[in-house]
XYZ file of C-alpha atoms in Angstrom:
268
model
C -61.829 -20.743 25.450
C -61.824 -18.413 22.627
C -59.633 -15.739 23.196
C -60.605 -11.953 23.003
C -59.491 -11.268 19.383
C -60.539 -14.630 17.915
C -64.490 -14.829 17.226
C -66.563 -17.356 15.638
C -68.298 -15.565 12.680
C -71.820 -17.123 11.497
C -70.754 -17.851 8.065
C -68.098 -20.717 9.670
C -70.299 -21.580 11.772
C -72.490 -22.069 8.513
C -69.976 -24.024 6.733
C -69.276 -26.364 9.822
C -73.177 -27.132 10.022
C -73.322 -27.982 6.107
C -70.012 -29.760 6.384
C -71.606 -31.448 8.795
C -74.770 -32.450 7.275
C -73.414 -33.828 3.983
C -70.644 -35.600 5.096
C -70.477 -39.118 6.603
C -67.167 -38.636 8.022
C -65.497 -35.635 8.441
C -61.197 -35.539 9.612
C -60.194 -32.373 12.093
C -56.941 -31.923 11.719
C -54.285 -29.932 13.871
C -57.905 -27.906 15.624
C -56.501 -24.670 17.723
C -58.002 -24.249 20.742
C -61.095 -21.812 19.625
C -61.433 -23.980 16.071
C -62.044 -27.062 18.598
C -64.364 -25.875 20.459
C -66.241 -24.291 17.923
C -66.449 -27.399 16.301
C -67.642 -29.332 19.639
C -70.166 -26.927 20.682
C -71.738 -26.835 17.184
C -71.738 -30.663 17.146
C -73.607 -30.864 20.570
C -76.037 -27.985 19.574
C -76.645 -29.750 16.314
C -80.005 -31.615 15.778
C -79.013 -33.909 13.086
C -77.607 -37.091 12.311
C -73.911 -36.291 13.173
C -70.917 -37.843 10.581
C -68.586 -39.336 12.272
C -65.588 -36.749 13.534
C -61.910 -38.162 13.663
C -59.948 -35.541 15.464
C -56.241 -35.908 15.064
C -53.763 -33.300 16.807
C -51.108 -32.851 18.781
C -51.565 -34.380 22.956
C -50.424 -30.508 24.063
C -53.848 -28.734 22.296
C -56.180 -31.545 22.877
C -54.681 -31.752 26.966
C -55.032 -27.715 26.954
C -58.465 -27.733 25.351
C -59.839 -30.271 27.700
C -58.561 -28.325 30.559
C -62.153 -26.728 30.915
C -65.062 -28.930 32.511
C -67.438 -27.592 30.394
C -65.964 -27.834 27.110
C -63.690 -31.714 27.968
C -67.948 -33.203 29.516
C -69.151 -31.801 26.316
C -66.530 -33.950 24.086
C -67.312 -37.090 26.324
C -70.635 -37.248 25.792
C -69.797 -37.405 22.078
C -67.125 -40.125 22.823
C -69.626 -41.714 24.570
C -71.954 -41.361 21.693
C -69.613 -42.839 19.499
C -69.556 -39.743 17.498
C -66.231 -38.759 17.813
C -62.753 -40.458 18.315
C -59.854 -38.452 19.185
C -56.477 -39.116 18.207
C -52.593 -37.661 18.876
C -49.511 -37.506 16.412
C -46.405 -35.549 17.037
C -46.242 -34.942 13.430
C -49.033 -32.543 12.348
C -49.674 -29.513 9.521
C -49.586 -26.238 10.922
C -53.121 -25.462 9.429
C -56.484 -26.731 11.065
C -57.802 -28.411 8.392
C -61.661 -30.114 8.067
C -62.214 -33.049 5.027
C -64.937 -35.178 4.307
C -65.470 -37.061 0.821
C -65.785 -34.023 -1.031
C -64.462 -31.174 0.564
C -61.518 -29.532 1.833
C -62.080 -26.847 4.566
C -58.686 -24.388 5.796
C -59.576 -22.926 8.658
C -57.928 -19.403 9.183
C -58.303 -16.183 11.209
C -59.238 -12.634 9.122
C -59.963 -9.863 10.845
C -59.877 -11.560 14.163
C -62.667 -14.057 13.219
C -62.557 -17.813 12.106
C -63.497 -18.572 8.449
C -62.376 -21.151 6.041
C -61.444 -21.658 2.595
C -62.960 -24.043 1.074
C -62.260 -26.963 -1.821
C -63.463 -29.156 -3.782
C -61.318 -30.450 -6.384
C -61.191 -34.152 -6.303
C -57.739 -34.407 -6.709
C -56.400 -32.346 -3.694
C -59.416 -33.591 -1.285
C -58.562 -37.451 -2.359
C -54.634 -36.724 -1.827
C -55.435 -34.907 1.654
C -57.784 -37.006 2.778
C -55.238 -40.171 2.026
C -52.324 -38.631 3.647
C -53.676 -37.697 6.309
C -56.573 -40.642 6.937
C -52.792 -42.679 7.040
C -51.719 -40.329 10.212
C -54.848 -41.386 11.884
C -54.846 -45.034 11.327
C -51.148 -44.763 13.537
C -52.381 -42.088 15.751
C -51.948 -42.704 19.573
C -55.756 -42.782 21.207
C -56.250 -39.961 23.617
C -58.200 -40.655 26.750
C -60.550 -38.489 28.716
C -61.127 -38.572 32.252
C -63.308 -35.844 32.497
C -67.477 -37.655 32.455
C -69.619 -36.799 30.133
C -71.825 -34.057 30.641
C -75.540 -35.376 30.652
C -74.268 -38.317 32.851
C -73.013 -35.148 35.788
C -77.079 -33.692 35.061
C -78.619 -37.057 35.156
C -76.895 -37.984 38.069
C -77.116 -35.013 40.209
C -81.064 -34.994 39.424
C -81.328 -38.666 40.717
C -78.954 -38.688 43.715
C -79.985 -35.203 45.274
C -83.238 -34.129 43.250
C -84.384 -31.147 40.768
C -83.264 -28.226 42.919
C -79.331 -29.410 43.018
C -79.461 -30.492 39.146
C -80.847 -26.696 38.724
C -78.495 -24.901 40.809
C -75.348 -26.474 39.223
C -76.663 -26.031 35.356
C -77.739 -22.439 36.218
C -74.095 -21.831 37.341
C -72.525 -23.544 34.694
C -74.814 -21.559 31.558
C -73.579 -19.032 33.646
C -70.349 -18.945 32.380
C -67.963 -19.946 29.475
C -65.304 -21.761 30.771
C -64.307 -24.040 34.515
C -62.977 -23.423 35.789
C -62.587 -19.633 34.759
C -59.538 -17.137 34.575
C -58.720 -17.049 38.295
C -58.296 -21.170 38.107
C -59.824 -21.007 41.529
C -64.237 -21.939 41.354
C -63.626 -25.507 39.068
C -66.475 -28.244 38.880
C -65.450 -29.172 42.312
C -65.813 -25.985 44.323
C -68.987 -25.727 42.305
C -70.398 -28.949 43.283
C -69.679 -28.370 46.721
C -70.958 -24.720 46.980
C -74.498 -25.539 45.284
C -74.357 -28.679 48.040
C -74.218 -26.174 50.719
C -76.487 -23.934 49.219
C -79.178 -27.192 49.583
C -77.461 -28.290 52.840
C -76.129 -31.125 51.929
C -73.997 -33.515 53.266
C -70.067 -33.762 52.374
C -69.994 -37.240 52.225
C -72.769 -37.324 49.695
C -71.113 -34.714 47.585
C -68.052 -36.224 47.275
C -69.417 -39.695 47.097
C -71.221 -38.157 43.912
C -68.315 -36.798 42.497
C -65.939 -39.955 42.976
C -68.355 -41.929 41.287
C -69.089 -40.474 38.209
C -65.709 -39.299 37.611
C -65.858 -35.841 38.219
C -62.685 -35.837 41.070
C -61.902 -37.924 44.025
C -63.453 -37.535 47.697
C -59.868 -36.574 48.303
C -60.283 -33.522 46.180
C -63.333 -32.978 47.195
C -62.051 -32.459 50.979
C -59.091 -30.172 49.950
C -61.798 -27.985 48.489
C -63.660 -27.969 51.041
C -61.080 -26.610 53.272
C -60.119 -24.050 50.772
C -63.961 -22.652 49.956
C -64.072 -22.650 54.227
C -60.363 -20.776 54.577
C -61.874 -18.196 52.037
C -65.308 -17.781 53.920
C -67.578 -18.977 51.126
C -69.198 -22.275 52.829
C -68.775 -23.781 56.835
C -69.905 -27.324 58.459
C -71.943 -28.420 60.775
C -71.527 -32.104 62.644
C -74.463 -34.407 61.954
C -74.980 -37.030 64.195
C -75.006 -40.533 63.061
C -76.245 -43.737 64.392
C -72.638 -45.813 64.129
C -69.220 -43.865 62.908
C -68.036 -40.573 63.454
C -70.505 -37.693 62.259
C -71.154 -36.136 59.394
C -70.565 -32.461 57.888
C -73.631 -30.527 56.489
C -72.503 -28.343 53.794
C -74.151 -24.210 54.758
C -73.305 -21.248 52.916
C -71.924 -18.708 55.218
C -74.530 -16.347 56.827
C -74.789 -12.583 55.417
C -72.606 -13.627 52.651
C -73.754 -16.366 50.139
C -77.191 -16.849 51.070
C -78.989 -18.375 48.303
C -78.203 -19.164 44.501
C -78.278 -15.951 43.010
C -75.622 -14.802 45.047
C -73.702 -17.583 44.650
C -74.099 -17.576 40.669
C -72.692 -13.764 41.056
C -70.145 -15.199 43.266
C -68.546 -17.863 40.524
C -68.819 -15.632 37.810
C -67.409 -12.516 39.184
């Protein structure tokens, strides 16, 4: 999440999109946390031909930038895209730097907003590109485990239909980050919330998340139990023809009655 004093201006966002468009490979090195999302979100908002994006920085600001559902789903689908590869060193330049072929981009931070400096004298773009193209060949690979982002949509659309897929997207455009400052409404109280806003059932909802990769069913019950202890959502026993019987996800009456309320809800 960009932080209050550090903005994305439209002239880097300018010279990412270029950088973007003429290069066929392009190296991120050492991103900070608002330089790599910037970069992500203009990559997925992009409608060209992306180059191919090597990230290479240190495990702490690629585990603390994936931290947030929306941004880590966004970075898997271009993983899964085979877009972008993502790699760790412990040894990295204290500057987020961008190269292609022919360019050398600093990113820095004037006047509270991002900007870059750019180069292109062959010399210092060959020599920067070769030292550093050598950290990434014996980079360590860094895994997600967060799914990517159009597999959560596609599935939710074909496991519980067009009102759940709409519920959960209008929640996430919503807001920026989940989960958000509080740390409390993630993907997973989400999930569950616009479930019992459609009355659905807790097995299915956590069946759904286990398997796409969004949290276990484990998780999925401890939420449960927290979003019931805080008066948001309640159960109701659904009878079944063999087994014990299943829980019906309901918003709680007079309080969280339909989406609206629960959008205002996540966001407030």
């Amino acid at each position: 999440m960009l932080s209050e004093t550090t903005v994305v201006d439209q002239q880097f966002e300018e010279t990412v999109r270029s950088l973007f468009e003429d290069a066929d490979s392009v190296l991120i090195v050492n991103p900070a946390p608002p330089v790599f999302r910037a970069l992500i979100l203009t990559a997925v908002e992009s409608d060209i031909d992306l180059p191919d994006l090597k990230v290479l920085a240190s495990s702490e600001v690629l585990k603390s930038a994936v931290e947030d559902f929306i941004l880590a789903s966004r970075v898997a689908d271009l993983v899964e895209q085979e877009v972008l590869t993502l790699r760790t060193t412990s040894d990295i330049a204290r500057n987020s730097l961008l190269v292609s072929e022919d360019l050398v981009v600093t990113v820095i931070t004037l006047d509270g907003k991002l900007t870059g400096l750019q180069s292109s004298d062959e010399e210092l773009v060959e020599n920067v590109r070769t030292t550093f193209m050598d950290e990434w060949e014996t980079g360590d690979t860094f895994s997600l485990r967060t799914p990517p982002f159009s597999r959560v949509k596609e599935t939710l659309d074909e496991d519980f239909g067009e009102d759940v897929k709409d519920d959960f997207m209008m929640i996430v455009e919503s807001v920026d980050t989940i989960p958000g400052e509080d740390d409390e409404l993630d993907e997973v109280a989400i999930a569950l919330l616009v479930g019992a806003n459609n009355e659905e059932l807790l097995y299915d909802i956590s069946k759904w998340g286990e398997d796409t990769g969004v949290a276990s069913k484990a998780t999925f019950s401890r939420t449960k139990t927290r979003l019931e202890d805080r008066g948001l959502i309640e159960t109701e026993k659904v009878p079944i023809d063999v087994g014990r019987p299943r829980l019906r996800l309901v918003l709680v009456p007079n309080d969280l009655q339909n989406i609206d309320n629960l959008a205002e809800q996540v966001t407030a």
